[in-house]
């Protein structure tokens, strides 16, 4: 079964922040679950690796996890 973008983003956050995926809500802002600026930068690098995208200039840091997943889907569609 293929994982959704949302699922992959949540699990990436859970893995890097050492929190349970169940504790992460799609409507939380990313800075609520990745509060450190350095961790946030690393998270965006991890997203790039996870999805094989260049996203640094395309995804804002003041978004919800759901909005980030939507942005990633749009970038994937543009890439394909």
Short mmCIF file of C-alpha atoms in Angstrom, two decimals, residues 6 13 16 25 40 55 71:
data_model
loop_
_atom_site.label_atom_id
_atom_site.label_comp_id
_atom_site.label_asym_id
_atom_site.label_seq_id
_atom_site.Cartn_x
_atom_site.Cartn_y
_atom_site.Cartn_z
CA UNK A 6 0.49 13.51 4.51
CA UNK A 13 8.34 14.78 11.67
CA UNK A 16 13.16 13.61 13.44
CA UNK A 25 -2.23 16.73 13.81
CA UNK A 40 13.12 23.36 10.96
CA UNK A 55 11.41 22.96 -1.93
CA UNK A 71 2.50 22.20 -1.49
#
